[in-house]
C-alpha cells in the first residue's frame, strides 16, 4: 500500500464487520460510526433493502456490460437524478468517483465556453486527479510540480467580477467545504457568484460530492443558497458503498463535447441498482428531514458539554468540530488527542480540516436519535477529558 495514503489512529483500526451504524473492529470492540466511510454509507451497514437490490441484480448475471449497450438500471437512475436536479433540460453522465465527475464537468465547461481558465474558491477540495487537484484551494493537497489547469482562486470577501472574464470556462464551488472542516459558504456568496457568472455567460458548477443526497438537510446543498447550477457533480453516498459518481447539468453545456467520451465502469448495472435503492430509501424514509433535525441535536449536545475550546460548524449531518488553543488558534495536536479519545470511548469520527484541527462528523442518515445523542455526548466528553 502506498505510504502517502494515511491511516487513522496510532494503532490503526481493522474493520471486520458492521450492521446499522455500528462497526466491529479487529480489536474486538464495537464502535458507533460517526464517519460513515467519509460520507459514503448513507444507509449505514447491512441495509436489507440495499442488499436485496444487489442480490436481484447479481442474480441476472450482469454486473458489467459497458456503456456501449443499454441497460435499464442506469437509464432509470439518470431519469431519477435529472428529475431531482432542479435543472432545466438536464443530461446525465456517470463516472466512477467524485474526482472523475469533477473532471467531466470541467471538460464539458471548457468545451462549452471554448475557454481554459477555471475559478475555484480558497479552502476548496475537488479531488486527486490533475484537473480536480488544480482546482483545489488547499495547498497541502498539491505536490511540487505546477498544476496543469489554469485556475484563479476566489478569496473570501473578494469581488467575483475581479476573477471572471472571457477566458473563464466555469466557477466551481462546494456549498459546504467538507475537507476544509465542514465550512459552509457565507450566506449569499453562491448567489453573488451566480449573478456575476450569468451576466458573463459562464457556467456555475456545484460540487455536491459530499453535500448531496440529503446530507445537509436539503436534497442538494445548493438548495440552501437559492441558486440554480448549470452543472452538479455527485458521487460518494449515492452508491451506498459501491463506486459511482457523475454529472447532471444543462444539456447545452454537458453535450458541448465535440468528441466521444466514455467511463468504462461509470454507472454500471450493479452500482446503478444500488444507487436507485439508496435514492428511493432516502425519500421513502424521510432521511433528508432527519439529517436536518439530528444535525441540530448533535450541534447542541456537543456545544453544551464540550467547553470553550471548540466550535461546531456545518449543515445537517455534515459537521466539523474545530479545536482551538486557549488563544483561539487552531490546535491540531488537541484535535488528534480528542480523535484518539473518541475511539477509546467507542466512537469513530474523522480528523482533518485545513489546519488539521477539525473532527469530522458524517454519520449515516439512518442514525437514530439515541445514537445521535450518544455519539455527540462522547465527542463532548472526549473534548472535556483531553482539554
mmCIF file of C-alpha atoms in Angstrom:
data_model
loop_
_atom_site.group_PDB
_atom_site.id
_atom_site.type_symbol
_atom_site.label_atom_id
_atom_site.label_comp_id
_atom_site.label_asym_id
_atom_site.label_seq_id
_atom_site.Cartn_x
_atom_site.Cartn_y
_atom_site.Cartn_z
ATOM 1 C CA UNK A 1 0.000 0.000 0.000
ATOM 2 C CA UNK A 2 1.271 3.469 -0.868
ATOM 3 C CA UNK A 3 2.720 5.262 2.145
ATOM 4 C CA UNK A 4 1.054 8.552 1.145
ATOM 5 C CA UNK A 5 -2.411 7.085 1.761
ATOM 6 C CA UNK A 6 -2.710 7.643 5.539
ATOM 7 C CA UNK A 7 -4.426 5.615 8.246
ATOM 8 C CA UNK A 8 -6.225 6.940 11.317
ATOM 9 C CA UNK A 9 -5.011 6.340 14.880
ATOM 10 C CA UNK A 10 -1.662 5.481 16.438
ATOM 11 C CA UNK A 11 -2.862 1.845 16.354
ATOM 12 C CA UNK A 12 -4.815 1.608 13.059
ATOM 13 C CA UNK A 13 -8.237 0.004 13.218
ATOM 14 C CA UNK A 14 -9.245 -3.006 11.144
ATOM 15 C CA UNK A 15 -12.957 -3.150 10.269
ATOM 16 C CA UNK A 16 -14.217 -6.751 10.457
ATOM 17 C CA UNK A 17 -17.993 -6.431 10.119
ATOM 18 C CA UNK A 18 -20.774 -3.899 10.591
ATOM 19 C CA UNK A 19 -24.520 -3.543 10.967
ATOM 20 C CA UNK A 20 -26.680 -0.441 11.144
ATOM 21 C CA UNK A 21 -24.464 2.376 12.442
ATOM 22 C CA UNK A 22 -22.067 0.145 14.379
ATOM 23 C CA UNK A 23 -18.739 -1.343 13.333
ATOM 24 C CA UNK A 24 -16.901 -4.346 14.792
ATOM 25 C CA UNK A 25 -13.145 -3.806 14.884
ATOM 26 C CA UNK A 26 -10.349 -6.328 14.681
ATOM 27 C CA UNK A 27 -9.579 -5.379 18.274
ATOM 28 C CA UNK A 28 -12.853 -6.985 19.347
ATOM 29 C CA UNK A 29 -14.540 -3.680 20.196
ATOM 30 C CA UNK A 30 -17.797 -2.364 18.734
ATOM 31 C CA UNK A 31 -17.858 1.275 17.647
ATOM 32 C CA UNK A 32 -20.603 3.737 16.802
ATOM 33 C CA UNK A 33 -19.668 5.103 13.377
ATOM 34 C CA UNK A 34 -19.866 8.887 13.020
ATOM 35 C CA UNK A 35 -17.617 8.933 9.944
ATOM 36 C CA UNK A 36 -19.703 6.819 7.565
ATOM 37 C CA UNK A 37 -16.901 5.863 5.203
ATOM 38 C CA UNK A 38 -16.232 9.573 4.527
ATOM 39 C CA UNK A 39 -19.903 10.448 3.957
ATOM 40 C CA UNK A 40 -20.499 7.351 1.787
ATOM 41 C CA UNK A 41 -22.624 4.982 3.880
ATOM 42 C CA UNK A 42 -25.863 6.947 3.808
ATOM 43 C CA UNK A 43 -27.960 3.894 4.734
ATOM 44 C CA UNK A 44 -25.440 2.580 7.244
ATOM 45 C CA UNK A 45 -24.271 -1.026 7.068
ATOM 46 C CA UNK A 46 -26.181 -4.154 6.105
ATOM 47 C CA UNK A 47 -29.313 -2.339 4.947
ATOM 48 C CA UNK A 48 -31.845 -5.017 3.982
ATOM 49 C CA UNK A 49 -33.337 -3.131 1.039
ATOM 50 C CA UNK A 50 -29.910 -2.372 -0.382
ATOM 51 C CA UNK A 51 -28.746 -5.955 -0.005
ATOM 52 C CA UNK A 52 -31.917 -7.195 -1.720
ATOM 53 C CA UNK A 53 -31.384 -4.799 -4.647
ATOM 54 C CA UNK A 54 -27.830 -6.026 -5.067
ATOM 55 C CA UNK A 55 -28.842 -9.685 -4.895
ATOM 56 C CA UNK A 56 -31.512 -9.107 -7.537
ATOM 57 C CA UNK A 57 -29.017 -7.539 -9.935
ATOM 58 C CA UNK A 58 -26.365 -10.178 -9.224
ATOM 59 C CA UNK A 59 -28.882 -12.924 -9.959
ATOM 60 C CA UNK A 60 -29.221 -11.596 -13.535
ATOM 61 C CA UNK A 61 -25.551 -12.342 -14.114
ATOM 62 C CA UNK A 62 -24.929 -8.794 -15.393
ATOM 63 C CA UNK A 63 -22.502 -6.957 -13.153
ATOM 64 C CA UNK A 64 -20.961 -5.097 -16.098
ATOM 65 C CA UNK A 65 -21.800 -4.627 -19.761
ATOM 66 C CA UNK A 66 -20.062 -1.291 -20.688
ATOM 67 C CA UNK A 67 -21.744 1.936 -21.755
ATOM 68 C CA UNK A 68 -21.852 0.811 -25.398
ATOM 69 C CA UNK A 69 -25.041 -1.118 -24.574
ATOM 70 C CA UNK A 70 -28.254 -0.025 -22.937
ATOM 71 C CA UNK A 71 -29.185 -1.281 -19.505
ATOM 72 C CA UNK A 72 -32.378 -0.354 -17.727
ATOM 73 C CA UNK A 73 -30.910 0.419 -14.280
ATOM 74 C CA UNK A 74 -28.538 3.258 -15.333
ATOM 75 C CA UNK A 75 -31.257 4.776 -17.531
ATOM 76 C CA UNK A 76 -33.784 4.744 -14.680
ATOM 77 C CA UNK A 77 -31.184 6.247 -12.369
ATOM 78 C CA UNK A 78 -30.342 9.014 -14.832
ATOM 79 C CA UNK A 79 -34.032 9.891 -15.156
ATOM 80 C CA UNK A 80 -34.455 9.946 -11.378
ATOM 81 C CA UNK A 81 -31.436 12.214 -10.842
ATOM 82 C CA UNK A 82 -32.418 14.531 -13.677
ATOM 83 C CA UNK A 83 -35.905 14.959 -12.229
ATOM 84 C CA UNK A 84 -34.473 15.943 -8.845
ATOM 85 C CA UNK A 85 -31.678 18.180 -10.102
ATOM 86 C CA UNK A 86 -33.694 21.395 -10.417
ATOM 87 C CA UNK A 87 -32.017 21.966 -13.798
ATOM 88 C CA UNK A 88 -33.950 22.663 -16.995
ATOM 89 C CA UNK A 89 -33.382 20.246 -19.901
ATOM 90 C CA UNK A 90 -30.896 18.139 -17.917
ATOM 91 C CA UNK A 91 -28.491 15.470 -19.137
ATOM 92 C CA UNK A 92 -26.502 12.968 -17.058
ATOM 93 C CA UNK A 93 -23.068 11.371 -17.404
ATOM 94 C CA UNK A 94 -21.954 8.667 -14.959
ATOM 95 C CA UNK A 95 -18.421 8.156 -13.653
ATOM 96 C CA UNK A 96 -16.709 6.002 -11.013
ATOM 97 C CA UNK A 97 -15.802 8.679 -8.477
ATOM 98 C CA UNK A 98 -16.109 12.295 -7.436
ATOM 99 C CA UNK A 99 -12.714 13.199 -8.874
ATOM 100 C CA UNK A 100 -13.666 11.744 -12.252
ATOM 101 C CA UNK A 101 -17.012 13.544 -12.115
ATOM 102 C CA UNK A 102 -15.252 16.869 -11.497
ATOM 103 C CA UNK A 103 -13.003 16.174 -14.482
ATOM 104 C CA UNK A 104 -16.066 15.517 -16.651
ATOM 105 C CA UNK A 105 -17.720 18.755 -15.546
ATOM 106 C CA UNK A 106 -14.571 20.810 -16.164
ATOM 107 C CA UNK A 107 -14.088 19.189 -19.564
ATOM 108 C CA UNK A 108 -17.665 19.997 -20.612
ATOM 109 C CA UNK A 109 -17.459 23.591 -19.380
ATOM 110 C CA UNK A 110 -14.158 24.220 -21.167
ATOM 111 C CA UNK A 111 -15.585 22.930 -24.451
ATOM 112 C CA UNK A 112 -18.834 24.866 -23.969
ATOM 113 C CA UNK A 113 -17.012 28.127 -23.382
ATOM 114 C CA UNK A 114 -14.008 27.432 -25.628
ATOM 115 C CA UNK A 115 -12.013 28.712 -22.673
ATOM 116 C CA UNK A 116 -9.419 27.236 -20.342
ATOM 117 C CA UNK A 117 -9.314 29.102 -17.036
ATOM 118 C CA UNK A 118 -11.366 27.908 -14.070
ATOM 119 C CA UNK A 119 -12.326 29.887 -10.969
ATOM 120 C CA UNK A 120 -12.381 27.987 -7.668
ATOM 121 C CA UNK A 121 -12.674 29.000 -4.028
ATOM 122 C CA UNK A 122 -9.897 29.204 -1.498
ATOM 123 C CA UNK A 123 -10.257 26.363 1.005
ATOM 124 C CA UNK A 124 -11.907 24.064 -1.537
ATOM 125 C CA UNK A 125 -11.194 20.413 -2.277
ATOM 126 C CA UNK A 126 -12.360 18.785 -5.517
ATOM 127 C CA UNK A 127 -10.358 15.572 -5.866
ATOM 128 C CA UNK A 128 -6.986 14.000 -6.525
ATOM 129 C CA UNK A 129 -6.875 13.820 -10.350
ATOM 130 C CA UNK A 130 -4.955 16.534 -12.179
ATOM 131 C CA UNK A 131 -7.821 18.848 -13.146
ATOM 132 C CA UNK A 132 -9.679 18.418 -9.866
ATOM 133 C CA UNK A 133 -6.469 18.916 -7.916
ATOM 134 C CA UNK A 134 -5.658 22.052 -9.885
ATOM 135 C CA UNK A 135 -8.998 23.482 -8.733
ATOM 136 C CA UNK A 136 -8.362 22.561 -5.081
ATOM 137 C CA UNK A 137 -7.782 25.656 -2.965
ATOM 138 C CA UNK A 138 -5.757 23.994 -0.185
ATOM 139 C CA UNK A 139 -2.032 23.965 -0.858
ATOM 140 C CA UNK A 140 -1.478 20.978 1.430
ATOM 141 C CA UNK A 141 -3.015 18.706 -1.215
ATOM 142 C CA UNK A 142 -0.694 19.909 -4.015
ATOM 143 C CA UNK A 143 2.682 18.439 -4.915
ATOM 144 C CA UNK A 144 5.933 20.031 -6.049
ATOM 145 C CA UNK A 145 5.079 20.212 -9.773
ATOM 146 C CA UNK A 146 2.908 23.012 -11.107
ATOM 147 C CA UNK A 147 -0.725 22.086 -11.767
ATOM 148 C CA UNK A 148 -1.711 21.753 -15.437
ATOM 149 C CA UNK A 149 -5.048 23.607 -15.321
ATOM 150 C CA UNK A 150 -5.058 27.434 -15.147
ATOM 151 C CA UNK A 151 -7.093 28.312 -12.040
ATOM 152 C CA UNK A 152 -7.866 31.574 -10.266
ATOM 153 C CA UNK A 153 -8.777 31.234 -6.591
ATOM 154 C CA UNK A 154 -11.506 33.425 -5.166
ATOM 155 C CA UNK A 155 -10.793 34.617 -1.638
ATOM 156 C CA UNK A 156 -13.486 35.060 0.990
ATOM 157 C CA UNK A 157 -14.993 38.524 0.572
ATOM 158 C CA UNK A 158 -13.296 39.116 -2.793
ATOM 159 C CA UNK A 159 -15.380 40.627 -5.588
ATOM 160 C CA UNK A 160 -16.289 37.804 -8.001
ATOM 161 C CA UNK A 161 -16.110 40.125 -11.000
ATOM 162 C CA UNK A 162 -12.361 40.543 -10.373
ATOM 163 C CA UNK A 163 -11.683 36.958 -11.480
ATOM 164 C CA UNK A 164 -14.403 36.341 -14.103
ATOM 165 C CA UNK A 165 -13.606 37.207 -17.693
ATOM 166 C CA UNK A 166 -13.891 35.995 -21.281
ATOM 167 C CA UNK A 167 -11.211 33.356 -20.722
ATOM 168 C CA UNK A 168 -13.111 31.674 -17.845
ATOM 169 C CA UNK A 169 -14.710 28.285 -18.523
ATOM 170 C CA UNK A 170 -16.554 27.895 -15.206
ATOM 171 C CA UNK A 171 -16.628 28.576 -11.490
ATOM 172 C CA UNK A 172 -16.708 25.510 -9.244
ATOM 173 C CA UNK A 173 -17.773 25.621 -5.591
ATOM 174 C CA UNK A 174 -18.848 23.358 -2.727
ATOM 175 C CA UNK A 175 -21.902 24.527 -0.721
ATOM 176 C CA UNK A 176 -20.076 23.235 2.368
ATOM 177 C CA UNK A 177 -16.316 22.802 2.109
ATOM 178 C CA UNK A 178 -16.097 19.316 3.570
ATOM 179 C CA UNK A 179 -12.370 18.576 3.581
ATOM 180 C CA UNK A 180 -11.706 22.087 4.945
ATOM 181 C CA UNK A 181 -13.661 21.009 8.029
ATOM 182 C CA UNK A 182 -17.348 21.362 7.110
ATOM 183 C CA UNK A 183 -17.140 25.093 6.370
ATOM 184 C CA UNK A 184 -20.407 26.405 4.841
ATOM 185 C CA UNK A 185 -20.210 29.171 2.264
ATOM 186 C CA UNK A 186 -21.238 32.544 3.642
ATOM 187 C CA UNK A 187 -24.947 33.355 3.138
ATOM 188 C CA UNK A 188 -25.466 34.978 -0.240
ATOM 189 C CA UNK A 189 -21.993 34.108 -1.532
ATOM 190 C CA UNK A 190 -23.095 31.473 -4.040
ATOM 191 C CA UNK A 191 -25.949 33.682 -5.269
ATOM 192 C CA UNK A 192 -23.495 36.543 -5.740
ATOM 193 C CA UNK A 193 -21.242 34.230 -7.761
ATOM 194 C CA UNK A 194 -24.084 33.081 -9.985
ATOM 195 C CA UNK A 195 -25.260 36.612 -10.726
ATOM 196 C CA UNK A 196 -21.814 37.618 -11.974
ATOM 197 C CA UNK A 197 -21.380 34.365 -13.884
ATOM 198 C CA UNK A 198 -24.786 34.621 -15.556
ATOM 199 C CA UNK A 199 -24.033 38.118 -16.834
ATOM 200 C CA UNK A 200 -20.846 36.766 -18.434
ATOM 201 C CA UNK A 201 -22.402 33.506 -19.706
ATOM 202 C CA UNK A 202 -20.090 31.408 -17.508
ATOM 203 C CA UNK A 203 -21.420 28.110 -16.056
ATOM 204 C CA UNK A 204 -21.658 27.504 -12.323
ATOM 205 C CA UNK A 205 -20.506 24.021 -11.274
ATOM 206 C CA UNK A 206 -21.656 22.961 -7.816
ATOM 207 C CA UNK A 207 -19.618 20.157 -6.272
ATOM 208 C CA UNK A 208 -22.150 18.073 -4.311
ATOM 209 C CA UNK A 209 -19.874 15.064 -3.796
ATOM 210 C CA UNK A 210 -20.104 15.363 -0.005
ATOM 211 C CA UNK A 211 -23.208 17.551 0.327
ATOM 212 C CA UNK A 212 -25.619 15.722 -1.976
ATOM 213 C CA UNK A 213 -28.375 13.173 -1.304
ATOM 214 C CA UNK A 214 -29.823 14.879 1.758
ATOM 215 C CA UNK A 215 -26.742 15.008 3.951
ATOM 216 C CA UNK A 216 -27.033 18.745 4.684
ATOM 217 C CA UNK A 217 -30.759 18.615 5.434
ATOM 218 C CA UNK A 218 -31.676 19.513 1.843
ATOM 219 C CA UNK A 219 -31.637 17.162 -1.152
ATOM 220 C CA UNK A 220 -28.778 19.224 -2.599
ATOM 221 C CA UNK A 221 -26.533 21.541 -0.638
ATOM 222 C CA UNK A 222 -27.058 24.303 -3.208
ATOM 223 C CA UNK A 223 -30.729 24.496 -2.183
ATOM 224 C CA UNK A 224 -29.666 26.357 0.978
ATOM 225 C CA UNK A 225 -28.411 29.164 -1.263
ATOM 226 C CA UNK A 226 -31.273 29.900 -3.670
ATOM 227 C CA UNK A 227 -29.293 29.301 -6.869
ATOM 228 C CA UNK A 228 -29.681 27.049 -9.901
ATOM 229 C CA UNK A 229 -26.412 25.433 -11.035
ATOM 230 C CA UNK A 230 -25.523 24.722 -14.632
ATOM 231 C CA UNK A 231 -23.736 21.513 -13.634
ATOM 232 C CA UNK A 232 -23.943 19.409 -10.447
ATOM 233 C CA UNK A 233 -21.162 16.975 -9.578
ATOM 234 C CA UNK A 234 -22.146 13.998 -7.404
ATOM 235 C CA UNK A 235 -20.661 10.765 -6.005
ATOM 236 C CA UNK A 236 -19.927 9.296 -2.550
ATOM 237 C CA UNK A 237 -23.219 8.428 -0.820
ATOM 238 C CA UNK A 238 -25.196 7.727 -3.999
ATOM 239 C CA UNK A 239 -23.992 4.118 -4.300
ATOM 240 C CA UNK A 240 -24.434 3.160 -0.655
ATOM 241 C CA UNK A 241 -20.831 1.939 -0.633
ATOM 242 C CA UNK A 242 -20.485 0.962 -4.294
ATOM 243 C CA UNK A 243 -18.450 3.168 -6.615
ATOM 244 C CA UNK A 244 -20.473 5.644 -8.650
ATOM 245 C CA UNK A 245 -20.310 9.337 -9.457
ATOM 246 C CA UNK A 246 -21.419 11.634 -12.214
ATOM 247 C CA UNK A 247 -22.576 14.975 -13.524
ATOM 248 C CA UNK A 248 -26.079 16.258 -14.145
ATOM 249 C CA UNK A 249 -26.393 19.557 -15.956
ATOM 250 C CA UNK A 250 -27.865 21.685 -18.688
ATOM 251 C CA UNK A 251 -27.771 19.670 -21.871
ATOM 252 C CA UNK A 252 -26.342 22.640 -23.771
ATOM 253 C CA UNK A 253 -23.266 22.524 -21.522
ATOM 254 C CA UNK A 254 -22.879 18.803 -20.952
ATOM 255 C CA UNK A 255 -23.373 17.981 -24.639
ATOM 256 C CA UNK A 256 -20.739 20.527 -25.729
ATOM 257 C CA UNK A 257 -18.060 17.844 -26.168
ATOM 258 C CA UNK A 258 -17.197 17.533 -29.891
ATOM 259 C CA UNK A 259 -15.566 14.123 -29.360
ATOM 260 C CA UNK A 260 -16.762 10.823 -27.873
ATOM 261 C CA UNK A 261 -16.006 10.173 -24.218
ATOM 262 C CA UNK A 262 -16.745 7.119 -22.089
ATOM 263 C CA UNK A 263 -16.259 5.915 -18.499
ATOM 264 C CA UNK A 264 -15.728 2.147 -18.527
ATOM 265 C CA UNK A 265 -17.260 1.436 -15.139
ATOM 266 C CA UNK A 266 -19.338 4.597 -14.756
ATOM 267 C CA UNK A 267 -22.950 3.854 -13.875
ATOM 268 C CA UNK A 268 -22.581 0.095 -14.240
ATOM 269 C CA UNK A 269 -25.659 -2.092 -13.636
ATOM 270 C CA UNK A 270 -24.665 -3.170 -10.110
ATOM 271 C CA UNK A 271 -23.769 0.328 -8.905
ATOM 272 C CA UNK A 272 -26.877 1.757 -10.573
ATOM 273 C CA UNK A 273 -29.089 -0.819 -8.855
ATOM 274 C CA UNK A 274 -27.594 0.190 -5.513
ATOM 275 C CA UNK A 275 -27.996 3.892 -6.278
ATOM 276 C CA UNK A 276 -31.654 3.509 -7.251
ATOM 277 C CA UNK A 277 -32.295 1.791 -3.934
ATOM 278 C CA UNK A 278 -30.422 4.476 -1.976
ATOM 279 C CA UNK A 279 -32.279 7.395 -3.537
ATOM 280 C CA UNK A 280 -35.676 5.763 -3.089
ATOM 281 C CA UNK A 281 -34.863 4.825 0.508
ATOM 282 C CA UNK A 282 -33.786 8.384 1.351
ATOM 283 C CA UNK A 283 -37.129 9.677 0.096
ATOM 284 C CA UNK A 284 -39.402 6.966 1.471
ATOM 285 C CA UNK A 285 -37.816 7.035 4.945
ATOM 286 C CA UNK A 286 -37.736 10.829 5.259
ATOM 287 C CA UNK A 287 -33.962 10.863 5.755
ATOM 288 C CA UNK A 288 -33.450 14.418 4.472
ATOM 289 C CA UNK A 289 -35.555 15.919 7.255
ATOM 290 C CA UNK A 290 -33.923 13.528 9.720
ATOM 291 C CA UNK A 291 -30.457 14.801 8.738
ATOM 292 C CA UNK A 292 -31.500 18.376 9.445
ATOM 293 C CA UNK A 293 -33.105 17.520 12.795
ATOM 294 C CA UNK A 294 -30.371 15.210 14.099
ATOM 295 C CA UNK A 295 -27.643 17.556 12.924
ATOM 296 C CA UNK A 296 -29.101 20.318 15.096
ATOM 297 C CA UNK A 297 -29.314 17.882 18.016
ATOM 298 C CA UNK A 298 -25.654 16.919 17.653
ATOM 299 C CA UNK A 299 -24.524 20.548 17.475
ATOM 300 C CA UNK A 300 -26.455 21.490 20.625
ATOM 301 C CA UNK A 301 -25.180 18.475 22.557
ATOM 302 C CA UNK A 302 -21.518 18.926 21.609
ATOM 303 C CA UNK A 303 -21.530 22.648 22.343
ATOM 304 C CA UNK A 304 -23.296 22.169 25.659
ATOM 305 C CA UNK A 305 -20.734 19.704 27.007
ATOM 306 C CA UNK A 306 -17.558 20.416 25.070
ATOM 307 C CA UNK A 307 -16.278 23.543 26.775
ATOM 308 C CA UNK A 308 -14.813 26.717 25.305
ATOM 309 C CA UNK A 309 -12.001 25.322 23.157
ATOM 310 C CA UNK A 310 -14.214 24.085 20.321
ATOM 311 C CA UNK A 311 -16.597 25.434 17.717
ATOM 312 C CA UNK A 312 -19.089 23.421 15.666
ATOM 313 C CA UNK A 313 -19.960 24.242 12.062
ATOM 314 C CA UNK A 314 -21.599 22.671 9.036
ATOM 315 C CA UNK A 315 -25.125 21.730 7.989
ATOM 316 C CA UNK A 316 -27.251 18.670 8.664
ATOM 317 C CA UNK A 317 -25.091 15.597 9.178
ATOM 318 C CA UNK A 318 -22.005 17.160 7.596
ATOM 319 C CA UNK A 319 -20.365 18.717 10.645
ATOM 320 C CA UNK A 320 -16.957 19.787 11.874
ATOM 321 C CA UNK A 321 -15.783 20.282 15.445
ATOM 322 C CA UNK A 322 -12.915 22.775 15.271
ATOM 323 C CA UNK A 323 -10.421 22.554 18.151
ATOM 324 C CA UNK A 324 -8.530 25.637 19.360
ATOM 325 C CA UNK A 325 -5.946 26.511 21.964
ATOM 326 C CA UNK A 326 -6.504 28.979 24.794
ATOM 327 C CA UNK A 327 -5.697 31.866 22.443
ATOM 328 C CA UNK A 328 -8.308 30.733 19.929
ATOM 329 C CA UNK A 329 -5.792 29.468 17.363
ATOM 330 C CA UNK A 330 -6.195 26.130 15.532
ATOM 331 C CA UNK A 331 -4.813 23.312 17.692
ATOM 332 C CA UNK A 332 -4.102 20.171 15.644
ATOM 333 C CA UNK A 333 -2.452 18.177 18.481
ATOM 334 C CA UNK A 334 -5.509 18.809 20.651
ATOM 335 C CA UNK A 335 -7.793 17.556 17.845
ATOM 336 C CA UNK A 336 -5.616 14.468 17.341
ATOM 337 C CA UNK A 337 -5.799 13.633 21.038
ATOM 338 C CA UNK A 338 -9.599 14.062 21.051
ATOM 339 C CA UNK A 339 -9.810 11.864 17.953
ATOM 340 C CA UNK A 340 -7.974 9.073 19.800
ATOM 341 C CA UNK A 341 -10.084 9.605 22.932
ATOM 342 C CA UNK A 342 -13.310 9.240 20.949
ATOM 343 C CA UNK A 343 -12.140 5.838 19.754
ATOM 344 C CA UNK A 344 -11.273 4.833 23.312
ATOM 345 C CA UNK A 345 -14.858 5.684 24.243
ATOM 346 C CA UNK A 346 -16.327 3.676 21.333
ATOM 347 C CA UNK A 347 -16.904 6.359 18.691
ATOM 348 C CA UNK A 348 -15.369 6.697 15.224
ATOM 349 C CA UNK A 349 -15.023 10.244 13.872
ATOM 350 C CA UNK A 350 -12.872 11.753 11.155
ATOM 351 C CA UNK A 351 -9.897 14.067 11.538
ATOM 352 C CA UNK A 352 -8.886 16.803 9.125
ATOM 353 C CA UNK A 353 -9.643 20.389 8.210
ATOM 354 C CA UNK A 354 -7.373 22.946 6.590
ATOM 355 C CA UNK A 355 -5.290 23.224 9.764
ATOM 356 C CA UNK A 356 -5.675 19.604 10.885
ATOM 357 C CA UNK A 357 -7.670 20.741 13.920
ATOM 358 C CA UNK A 358 -11.126 19.512 12.995
ATOM 359 C CA UNK A 359 -13.097 16.420 13.988
ATOM 360 C CA UNK A 360 -15.311 15.467 11.047
ATOM 361 C CA UNK A 361 -18.786 14.071 11.766
ATOM 362 C CA UNK A 362 -20.593 12.393 8.842
ATOM 363 C CA UNK A 363 -22.717 9.560 10.244
ATOM 364 C CA UNK A 364 -25.217 7.534 8.201
ATOM 365 C CA UNK A 365 -28.540 9.274 7.591
ATOM 366 C CA UNK A 366 -30.220 6.247 9.213
ATOM 367 C CA UNK A 367 -28.769 7.277 12.576
ATOM 368 C CA UNK A 368 -31.330 7.050 15.380
ATOM 369 C CA UNK A 369 -31.971 9.898 17.790
ATOM 370 C CA UNK A 370 -30.479 7.836 20.616
ATOM 371 C CA UNK A 371 -27.330 7.168 18.578
ATOM 372 C CA UNK A 372 -27.058 10.827 17.603
ATOM 373 C CA UNK A 373 -27.280 11.917 21.215
ATOM 374 C CA UNK A 374 -24.892 9.207 22.435
ATOM 375 C CA UNK A 375 -22.264 9.981 19.826
ATOM 376 C CA UNK A 376 -22.462 13.715 20.464
ATOM 377 C CA UNK A 377 -22.084 13.124 24.200
ATOM 378 C CA UNK A 378 -18.947 11.043 23.534
ATOM 379 C CA UNK A 379 -17.463 13.885 21.447
ATOM 380 C CA UNK A 380 -18.202 16.396 24.216
ATOM 381 C CA UNK A 381 -16.825 14.102 26.936
ATOM 382 C CA UNK A 382 -13.676 13.413 24.907
ATOM 383 C CA UNK A 383 -13.055 17.129 24.386
ATOM 384 C CA UNK A 384 -13.518 17.739 28.106
ATOM 385 C CA UNK A 385 -11.257 14.826 29.097
ATOM 386 C CA UNK A 386 -8.393 15.886 26.822
ATOM 387 C CA UNK A 387 -8.825 19.613 27.413
#
